[in-house]
Coordinates of C-alpha atoms in Angstrom, one line a residue:
M1 CA 109.4 102.2 105.1
P2 CA 109.7 105.3 102.9
E3 CA 113.1 106.4 101.9
G4 CA 114.7 108.8 104.4
A5 CA 112.5 107.5 107.2
A6 CA 115.2 105.8 109.1
G7 CA 116.1 108.9 111.0
K8 CA 119.3 111.0 111.3
T9 CA 121.4 108.3 112.9
G10 CA 121.1 105.5 110.4
F11 CA 120.6 104.3 106.8
V12 CA 118.2 105.5 104.2
R13 CA 115.8 102.6 104.9
E14 CA 115.6 99.7 107.3
A15 CA 115.7 97.2 104.4
T16 CA 117.3 97.5 100.9
G17 CA 114.3 96.1 99.0
L18 CA 116.5 93.6 97.2
V19 CA 115.5 89.9 97.5
K20 CA 117.6 86.8 98.0
Q21 CA 116.9 85.0 94.7
L22 CA 120.3 83.7 93.5
S23 CA 121.0 80.0 94.2
W24 CA 124.4 78.3 94.0
I25 CA 123.5 77.2 90.4
D26 CA 122.8 80.9 89.5
V27 CA 126.2 81.9 91.0
F28 CA 127.9 79.1 89.1
V29 CA 126.3 80.2 85.8
W30 CA 126.9 83.9 86.4
S31 CA 130.5 83.3 87.3
I32 CA 131.1 81.3 84.1
I33 CA 129.3 83.9 81.9
F34 CA 131.4 86.7 83.3
F35 CA 134.4 84.9 82.0
P36 CA 132.9 82.7 79.3
W37 CA 135.0 79.7 78.5
L38 CA 135.4 79.9 74.7
T39 CA 135.7 83.7 74.3
S40 CA 138.0 84.2 77.3
W41 CA 140.3 81.4 76.3
S42 CA 140.3 82.6 72.7
G43 CA 141.2 86.1 73.9
L44 CA 144.3 84.8 75.7
F45 CA 145.7 83.2 72.5
W46 CA 144.5 86.1 70.3
V47 CA 146.6 88.7 72.2
T48 CA 149.5 87.0 74.0
P49 CA 151.6 85.6 71.1
D50 CA 152.5 89.1 70.0
Y51 CA 154.1 89.9 73.3
Y52 CA 155.5 86.6 74.5
Q53 CA 156.7 83.5 72.5
N54 CA 157.9 80.1 73.6
V55 CA 155.6 80.2 76.5
N56 CA 155.0 77.0 78.5
Y57 CA 151.3 77.5 78.8
Y58 CA 150.8 74.3 80.8
L59 CA 153.1 75.5 83.6
S60 CA 151.8 79.0 83.3
L61 CA 148.2 78.0 83.6
G62 CA 149.0 75.8 86.6
V63 CA 150.6 78.7 88.4
W64 CA 147.7 81.0 87.3
A65 CA 145.2 78.5 88.7
L66 CA 146.7 78.7 92.2
T67 CA 146.5 82.5 92.1
A68 CA 143.0 82.4 90.7
L69 CA 141.8 80.2 93.6
V70 CA 143.4 82.5 96.1
V71 CA 141.3 85.4 94.8
V72 CA 138.1 83.5 94.6
V73 CA 138.4 82.1 98.1
L74 CA 139.2 85.6 99.4
Y75 CA 135.9 86.9 98.1
W76 CA 134.0 83.8 99.2
Q77 CA 135.1 84.5 102.7
L78 CA 134.6 88.3 102.6
T79 CA 131.1 87.9 101.2
T80 CA 130.3 85.2 103.8
A81 CA 131.5 87.6 106.5
M82 CA 129.5 90.6 105.1
P83 CA 126.8 89.3 102.8
R84 CA 125.6 92.6 101.5
S85 CA 125.1 94.0 97.9
G86 CA 127.7 96.6 97.2
G87 CA 130.6 94.2 97.7
D88 CA 134.0 95.9 98.0
Y89 CA 132.5 99.2 99.2
V90 CA 130.8 97.4 102.1
F91 CA 133.9 95.3 102.9
V92 CA 136.4 98.2 103.0
S93 CA 134.2 100.9 104.5
R94 CA 133.4 98.6 107.4
A95 CA 136.8 97.1 107.9
I96 CA 139.0 100.1 107.3
A97 CA 137.1 103.4 106.9
G98 CA 134.2 104.8 104.9
S99 CA 136.4 107.2 103.0
V100 CA 138.8 104.4 101.9
G101 CA 135.8 102.2 101.0
F102 CA 134.4 104.9 98.8
V103 CA 137.6 105.6 97.0
A104 CA 138.3 101.8 96.4
S105 CA 134.8 101.2 95.1
F106 CA 134.8 104.3 93.0
V107 CA 138.0 103.0 91.3
F108 CA 136.3 99.6 90.9
Y109 CA 133.2 101.3 89.4
V110 CA 135.3 103.2 86.9
A111 CA 137.1 100.1 85.9
L112 CA 133.9 98.1 85.5
L113 CA 132.4 100.9 83.3
A114 CA 135.6 101.3 81.3
D115 CA 135.8 97.7 80.1
P116 CA 133.2 95.0 81.0
G117 CA 130.4 97.5 81.4
S118 CA 130.8 99.2 78.0
T119 CA 133.0 97.1 75.6
G120 CA 131.2 93.8 75.3
A121 CA 130.0 94.5 71.8
F122 CA 133.4 95.9 70.8
W123 CA 135.2 92.6 71.7
G124 CA 132.3 90.6 70.4
F125 CA 132.7 92.3 67.0
S126 CA 136.4 91.8 67.2
E127 CA 136.4 88.0 67.8
A128 CA 133.6 87.5 65.4
G129 CA 135.3 89.5 62.7
L130 CA 138.6 87.6 63.1
Q131 CA 136.7 84.3 62.8
L132 CA 134.9 85.4 59.6
S133 CA 137.9 87.1 57.9
F134 CA 140.1 84.1 58.3
A135 CA 137.5 81.5 57.5
G136 CA 136.5 83.5 54.4
Q137 CA 140.0 82.8 53.0
I138 CA 139.5 79.0 53.6
L139 CA 136.0 79.0 52.0
N140 CA 137.3 81.2 49.2
N141 CA 134.4 83.5 49.9
P142 CA 135.4 87.2 49.6
G143 CA 132.0 88.2 51.0
I144 CA 132.6 86.5 54.3
T145 CA 136.1 87.9 54.4
N146 CA 134.9 91.4 53.7
L147 CA 132.2 91.0 56.4
G148 CA 134.8 90.0 58.9
T149 CA 136.9 93.0 58.0
F150 CA 133.8 95.2 58.4
L151 CA 132.8 93.8 61.7
S152 CA 136.2 94.1 63.3
P153 CA 136.4 97.6 65.0
F154 CA 140.1 97.6 64.1
T155 CA 139.5 97.4 60.4
T156 CA 135.9 98.5 59.9
S157 CA 135.0 101.2 57.4
S158 CA 132.0 102.3 59.5
P159 CA 132.6 102.5 63.3
I160 CA 129.3 104.5 63.6
T161 CA 127.4 101.4 62.4
L162 CA 129.0 99.2 65.0
F163 CA 128.5 101.8 67.7
A164 CA 124.8 102.2 66.8
F165 CA 124.3 98.4 67.0
S166 CA 126.2 98.4 70.3
A167 CA 123.9 101.1 71.7
I168 CA 120.8 99.0 70.8
L169 CA 122.3 96.0 72.6
L170 CA 123.1 98.2 75.6
L171 CA 119.4 99.3 75.8
V172 CA 118.2 95.7 75.5
G173 CA 120.6 94.7 78.2
A174 CA 119.5 97.6 80.4
V175 CA 115.9 96.6 80.1
G176 CA 116.8 93.0 81.1
V177 CA 118.8 94.2 84.1
I178 CA 116.0 96.4 85.3
L179 CA 113.4 93.7 84.9
G180 CA 115.7 91.3 86.7
G181 CA 114.2 88.1 88.1
R182 CA 113.0 85.4 85.7
V183 CA 113.5 87.7 82.6
F184 CA 117.2 88.4 83.1
R185 CA 117.8 84.8 84.4
T186 CA 116.4 83.5 81.1
M187 CA 118.7 85.7 79.1
I188 CA 121.8 84.6 81.1
Y189 CA 120.9 80.9 81.0
G190 CA 120.4 81.3 77.2
F191 CA 123.9 82.7 76.8
F192 CA 125.3 79.9 79.0
A193 CA 123.5 77.1 77.1
Y194 CA 124.5 78.3 73.6
G195 CA 128.1 79.0 74.8
A196 CA 128.3 75.4 76.2
I197 CA 127.1 74.0 72.8
V198 CA 129.7 76.0 70.8
L199 CA 132.4 75.1 73.3
V200 CA 131.7 71.4 72.8
V201 CA 131.7 71.9 69.0
V202 CA 135.1 73.6 69.0
M203 CA 136.6 71.1 71.4
A204 CA 135.4 68.3 69.1
M205 CA 137.0 70.0 66.1
F206 CA 140.3 70.0 68.0
A207 CA 140.0 66.5 69.5
L208 CA 139.2 64.7 66.3
N209 CA 142.3 66.0 64.5
N210 CA 146.1 66.3 65.0
Q211 CA 149.0 68.3 63.8
T212 CA 149.6 66.0 60.8
T213 CA 146.1 66.5 59.5
F214 CA 146.3 70.2 60.2
A215 CA 149.5 70.5 58.1
A216 CA 147.9 68.7 55.2
D217 CA 144.7 70.7 55.4
Y218 CA 146.4 74.0 55.9
A219 CA 148.5 73.5 52.8
K220 CA 145.4 73.2 50.7
Y221 CA 144.5 76.8 51.4
F222 CA 147.7 78.6 52.0
P223 CA 150.8 78.3 49.8
G224 CA 153.9 77.2 51.6
G225 CA 151.8 75.5 54.2
V226 CA 152.9 75.1 57.8
P227 CA 156.7 75.0 57.0
G228 CA 156.3 78.3 55.2
V229 CA 154.8 79.9 58.3
Y230 CA 157.7 78.7 60.5
A231 CA 160.2 79.9 57.9
S232 CA 158.6 83.3 57.8
A233 CA 158.6 83.6 61.6
L234 CA 162.2 82.6 61.7
G235 CA 163.1 85.2 59.1
N236 CA 160.9 88.0 60.6
A237 CA 161.7 87.5 64.2
G238 CA 164.2 84.7 64.6
Y239 CA 161.5 82.5 66.0
S240 CA 162.0 78.7 66.6
P241 CA 159.6 76.4 68.5
G242 CA 160.2 75.4 72.0
Y243 CA 159.5 76.3 75.7
S244 CA 161.2 78.9 77.8
L245 CA 160.6 79.9 81.4
A246 CA 162.0 83.4 80.8
S247 CA 158.6 85.1 80.6
L248 CA 156.8 83.0 83.2
G249 CA 156.6 85.8 85.8
L250 CA 155.2 88.2 83.2
I251 CA 152.7 85.8 81.5
I252 CA 150.8 85.0 84.7
P253 CA 149.3 88.5 85.0
V254 CA 148.4 88.4 81.3
I255 CA 146.6 85.1 81.8
F256 CA 144.8 86.7 84.7
V257 CA 143.6 89.5 82.5
S258 CA 142.3 87.1 79.9
L259 CA 140.9 84.3 82.0
G260 CA 140.2 86.0 85.3
P261 CA 138.8 85.6 87.8
Y262 CA 137.6 89.2 88.2
P263 CA 135.7 88.9 91.4
T264 CA 132.3 90.5 91.0
M265 CA 129.6 88.2 92.6
Q266 CA 130.3 90.0 95.9
M267 CA 128.5 93.0 94.4
V268 CA 125.2 91.0 94.7
G269 CA 126.1 89.4 98.0
G270 CA 122.9 90.5 99.6
E271 CA 120.9 88.7 96.8
I272 CA 122.4 85.3 97.2
N273 CA 120.6 82.6 99.2
N274 CA 122.9 81.1 101.8
P275 CA 126.0 82.9 100.5
K276 CA 128.5 80.7 102.4
R277 CA 127.3 77.5 100.7
S278 CA 126.2 79.2 97.4
L279 CA 129.6 80.9 96.8
L280 CA 131.5 77.8 97.7
L281 CA 129.6 75.6 95.3
G282 CA 128.9 78.4 92.7
A283 CA 131.9 80.8 92.6
V284 CA 134.7 78.5 93.9
G285 CA 133.2 75.5 92.0
A286 CA 133.0 77.6 88.8
E287 CA 136.7 78.5 89.1
F288 CA 137.7 74.8 89.4
A289 CA 135.5 74.0 86.4
S290 CA 137.1 76.9 84.4
I291 CA 140.6 75.8 85.3
A292 CA 139.8 72.3 84.0
V293 CA 138.2 73.7 80.8
F294 CA 141.0 76.1 80.0
L295 CA 143.7 73.4 80.5
L296 CA 141.7 70.9 78.4
M297 CA 141.2 73.5 75.6
T298 CA 144.9 74.4 75.6
F299 CA 145.9 70.7 75.4
L300 CA 143.4 70.0 72.5
F301 CA 144.5 73.0 70.6
D302 CA 148.2 72.2 71.1
H303 CA 147.5 68.6 70.0
S304 CA 145.6 69.5 66.9
I305 CA 147.2 72.7 65.6
G306 CA 150.1 73.6 68.0
I307 CA 150.6 76.6 70.2
S308 CA 154.0 77.1 68.5
F309 CA 152.2 77.3 65.1
L310 CA 150.0 80.1 66.5
E311 CA 153.1 82.0 67.8
A312 CA 154.8 81.5 64.4
W313 CA 151.7 82.5 62.5
T314 CA 151.5 85.8 64.5
L315 CA 155.1 86.6 63.8
S316 CA 154.8 85.6 60.1
V317 CA 152.2 88.2 59.5
G318 CA 154.3 90.9 61.1
G319 CA 153.2 90.7 64.7
G320 CA 150.2 92.4 66.3
S321 CA 147.1 90.5 67.5
S322 CA 146.8 87.0 66.3
T323 CA 143.6 85.3 65.2
V324 CA 141.2 83.4 67.4
P325 CA 142.1 79.7 67.6
S326 CA 138.7 78.5 66.5
A327 CA 139.3 80.3 63.1
L328 CA 142.3 78.0 62.5
A329 CA 140.2 75.0 63.2
M330 CA 138.0 75.9 60.2
V331 CA 140.7 74.2 58.0
F332 CA 139.5 70.9 59.3
Y333 CA 135.8 71.5 58.5
P334 CA 135.3 74.3 56.0
N335 CA 131.6 74.5 56.4
V336 CA 129.5 77.8 56.3
I337 CA 126.9 76.6 58.8
L338 CA 129.6 75.5 61.3
L339 CA 131.3 78.9 60.8
W340 CA 128.2 80.8 61.7
V341 CA 127.5 78.6 64.8
I342 CA 131.0 79.5 66.1
T343 CA 130.9 83.1 65.1
I344 CA 127.6 83.7 66.8
G345 CA 129.0 81.9 69.9
L346 CA 132.0 84.2 70.0
F347 CA 129.8 87.3 69.7
V348 CA 127.1 86.5 72.2
G349 CA 129.6 85.2 74.7
N350 CA 130.9 88.8 75.0
I351 CA 127.4 90.2 75.3
G352 CA 126.7 88.0 78.3
W353 CA 129.5 89.3 80.5
W354 CA 128.7 92.9 79.3
W355 CA 125.2 92.8 80.6
L356 CA 126.2 91.1 83.8
A357 CA 128.7 93.9 84.4
L358 CA 125.8 96.3 84.4
V359 CA 124.2 94.4 87.2
F360 CA 127.4 94.3 89.3
A361 CA 128.3 97.9 88.7
S362 CA 124.8 99.2 89.5
R363 CA 125.0 97.9 93.1
I364 CA 127.9 100.1 93.9
P365 CA 126.2 103.6 93.7
M366 CA 123.2 101.9 95.3
A367 CA 125.3 101.0 98.3
W368 CA 126.9 104.5 98.4
A369 CA 123.4 106.0 98.4
F370 CA 122.2 103.7 101.2
D371 CA 125.0 105.1 103.3
R372 CA 124.1 108.7 102.2
V373 CA 127.5 109.3 100.5
V374 CA 125.7 110.2 97.3
P375 CA 122.1 111.3 96.6
T376 CA 119.8 108.9 98.3
G377 CA 117.5 108.6 95.3
L378 CA 120.1 106.1 93.9
A379 CA 119.2 103.7 96.7
H380 CA 115.7 103.4 95.3
V381 CA 114.7 99.7 94.6
S382 CA 111.7 98.9 92.5
D383 CA 108.9 97.2 94.6
R384 CA 107.9 95.3 91.5
F385 CA 111.2 94.1 90.1
H386 CA 113.4 94.3 93.2
T387 CA 116.2 96.0 91.2
P388 CA 117.9 99.4 91.9
T389 CA 116.3 101.2 89.0
F390 CA 117.9 104.6 89.2
S391 CA 121.3 103.2 89.9
I392 CA 121.0 100.9 86.9
M393 CA 119.9 103.9 84.7
L394 CA 122.9 105.9 85.9
T395 CA 125.3 103.1 85.2
V396 CA 123.9 102.5 81.7
L397 CA 124.1 106.2 80.9
L398 CA 127.7 106.5 82.1
S399 CA 128.7 103.4 80.3
T400 CA 128.0 105.1 77.0
I401 CA 131.0 107.4 77.5
P402 CA 133.7 104.6 77.5
M403 CA 131.7 102.8 74.8
Y404 CA 132.0 105.9 72.6
L405 CA 135.7 106.3 73.4
I406 CA 136.6 102.8 72.5
F407 CA 134.9 102.9 69.1
F408 CA 136.1 106.4 68.1
T409 CA 139.3 107.2 70.0
S410 CA 142.3 105.4 71.4
F411 CA 141.8 106.8 75.0
I412 CA 140.7 103.5 76.6
S413 CA 143.6 101.5 75.1
T414 CA 146.3 104.2 75.6
Q415 CA 145.3 106.2 78.6
L416 CA 143.1 104.2 80.9
N417 CA 144.7 101.2 82.7
G418 CA 141.5 99.5 83.8
V419 CA 143.3 96.3 85.0
F420 CA 145.5 98.4 87.3
L421 CA 142.4 100.0 88.8
F422 CA 140.8 96.6 89.3
T423 CA 143.8 95.1 91.1
V424 CA 144.2 98.2 93.3
A425 CA 140.6 97.9 94.4
W426 CA 141.0 94.2 95.1
L427 CA 144.2 94.7 96.9
I428 CA 142.5 97.1 99.3
S429 CA 139.8 94.5 99.9
A430 CA 142.5 92.0 100.7
V431 CA 143.8 94.4 103.3
A432 CA 140.3 94.7 104.6
A433 CA 140.1 90.9 105.0
V434 CA 143.3 91.0 107.1
V435 CA 142.1 93.7 109.5
L436 CA 138.4 93.0 109.7
P437 CA 138.6 90.5 112.6
L438 CA 140.8 92.9 114.5
R439 CA 139.1 96.2 113.9
R440 CA 135.5 95.1 113.6
K441 CA 135.2 92.3 116.1
A442 CA 131.5 92.5 116.5
I443 CA 130.8 92.2 112.8
F444 CA 133.3 89.4 112.5
Q445 CA 132.0 87.4 115.5
M446 CA 128.4 87.6 114.1
S447 CA 129.5 86.3 110.7
D448 CA 129.8 82.8 109.2
A449 CA 133.5 83.3 108.6
R450 CA 134.8 82.9 112.1
S451 CA 137.1 79.9 111.6
K452 CA 140.7 80.2 112.9
F453 CA 144.0 78.6 112.0
L454 CA 147.1 78.8 114.3
G455 CA 145.3 81.3 116.4
L456 CA 144.6 83.7 113.5
P457 CA 141.3 84.0 111.7
V458 CA 141.3 82.1 108.4
L459 CA 139.9 85.3 106.7
S460 CA 143.1 87.1 107.8
W461 CA 145.4 84.3 106.5
I462 CA 143.6 84.4 103.1
G463 CA 143.8 88.2 103.1
L464 CA 147.6 88.1 103.7
V465 CA 148.2 85.7 100.9
S466 CA 145.9 87.7 98.6
V467 CA 147.8 90.9 99.4
G468 CA 150.9 89.2 98.0
V469 CA 149.2 87.9 94.9
L470 CA 147.2 91.1 94.1
G471 CA 150.2 93.3 95.0
Y472 CA 152.2 91.5 92.3
F473 CA 149.3 91.8 89.8
S474 CA 149.0 95.5 90.5
Y475 CA 152.7 96.1 89.9
N476 CA 152.6 94.2 86.7
A477 CA 149.5 96.0 85.5
F478 CA 151.3 99.3 86.1
T479 CA 154.5 98.3 84.3
N480 CA 153.6 95.6 81.8
P481 CA 152.6 97.0 78.4
A482 CA 150.9 93.7 77.5
I483 CA 148.3 94.4 80.3
G484 CA 147.7 98.2 80.1
P485 CA 149.1 101.6 79.2
S486 CA 151.8 102.9 81.5
A487 CA 152.8 106.2 79.8
E488 CA 153.0 109.4 81.9
S489 CA 149.6 110.6 80.6
A490 CA 148.0 107.2 81.6
R491 CA 149.4 107.6 85.1
L492 CA 147.9 111.0 85.4
V493 CA 144.5 109.5 84.5
I494 CA 144.9 107.0 87.3
L495 CA 145.8 109.8 89.7
A496 CA 142.6 111.6 88.6
V497 CA 140.5 108.5 89.1
I498 CA 141.8 108.3 92.7
L499 CA 141.6 112.0 93.6
V500 CA 138.1 112.6 92.3
P501 CA 136.4 110.2 94.8
M502 CA 138.5 111.8 97.6
V503 CA 137.0 115.2 96.8
I504 CA 133.4 113.7 96.4
Y505 CA 133.6 112.0 99.8
A506 CA 135.0 115.1 101.5
V507 CA 132.1 117.2 100.1
S508 CA 129.6 114.6 101.1
Y509 CA 131.0 114.2 104.6
Y510 CA 130.8 117.9 105.4
Y511 CA 127.4 118.3 103.7
N512 CA 125.9 115.4 105.7
R513 CA 127.6 116.7 108.9
S514 CA 125.9 120.0 108.4
R515 CA 122.6 118.2 108.3
G516 CA 123.3 116.1 111.4
F517 CA 124.5 112.9 109.8
D518 CA 127.9 111.4 110.6
L519 CA 129.0 109.1 107.8
S520 CA 131.7 107.6 110.0
L521 CA 129.0 106.3 112.4
I522 CA 126.9 104.9 109.6
T523 CA 129.9 102.7 108.4
G524 CA 130.4 101.4 111.9
E525 CA 127.8 98.7 111.3
L526 CA 126.6 96.6 108.4
P527 CA 123.8 98.0 106.3
P528 CA 120.5 96.1 106.6
E529 CA 119.6 93.4 104.1

């Protein structure tokens, strides 16, 4: 049916044009790629030691795992109840109100564009640069050290070069996202396979060594050795090894930022075969696998090098971001080929989730357009590729703005609290899970998420627990400097991100009303598949 042919009482079309092509294995791989095991885990230990020391990471990861499973199960149930692409917009607009759904998903869209949708290359360069600059000292190779310094956006002498290369990667990713299907699946599975190989390599490097061998090897390359690092940390910051529970409540949200999960598979809910089963095996299963991998990686690193050493090393060099753990492992095996295998793994791991973010983000304006909230042309889906071409193009174009800002300004890091925006959007979706069975009984009764416990729908129970978890994360994201900026100017930016969609929706509502369309009636039912 042509676009606009559905009449003045319904949606743009009677079918989205998207196809159900994602199996549970695809969901599993996509979920892992969006928070790749090695790069996400490395990011945690790269950033955290500057803010918190003497952390009991085993206990902290255990508590985080419980919160992570709550969030994943919430979105499994919500997507099972409303399996439509557009995710949170569909959930909230149907369970609460169209205006609230638009504001929540607009906030989500901005957050996706501001970090995952634009900064993959930035963080890829950062982790790769850290790996090379540290390993260059071990290999006594100034060329490698200088290359690492050049690649890191924080120390590079030519940000324009890194930006230009990032723009090329963005265009390549955009083509892959538009082509979709087998082409994009091949790209993602390639990232997954190479990432798995590098992960095994790094785990083996840790597993085959211990702190005694590390101390001996480290002393070969750095005067003073391990004792010198601890002595410097003691002198600089009064640091001594050991565990403390003082920062447990603050470290959990930081782990959430680094290791996720950032629920996004719901954005392609209408493209998943048998979403109830596929999301259980794929998304929930991926989270169980990730928890196991992150715990194992932490144990192996602590066994071979020591978390306390990384904390001391960070303080010994004056604080700031630490290095990536895999760089320290190079003292065991100072080999150039091994170095490049790991460095490439760190880089491409960040590119995979960047390109996936473009897929997830593109479904949001498509869903808006299908409900006529924004120009209906954004609802166009290619007959050949079954992807929302114009929505993808818009998303890619908009993502160049934060990509420019992060390379050439401090705006993203000092003024835009993307994590807070994410948690607010997820919190509203948790409220939608609570009220859906009560406010939209017809939609709920027709879904595959009708189970009850103690007389209350399981979906509502999960929503209530999630409100508590995500409310706590939202508060921490707003107040904890380790997570995001919280200065007065940053709060004004958040206010603007919330007010802008309110204005857009109001204008759209009255414009559509003047043409005989009532947006509130459209959101009274699920959009077609």
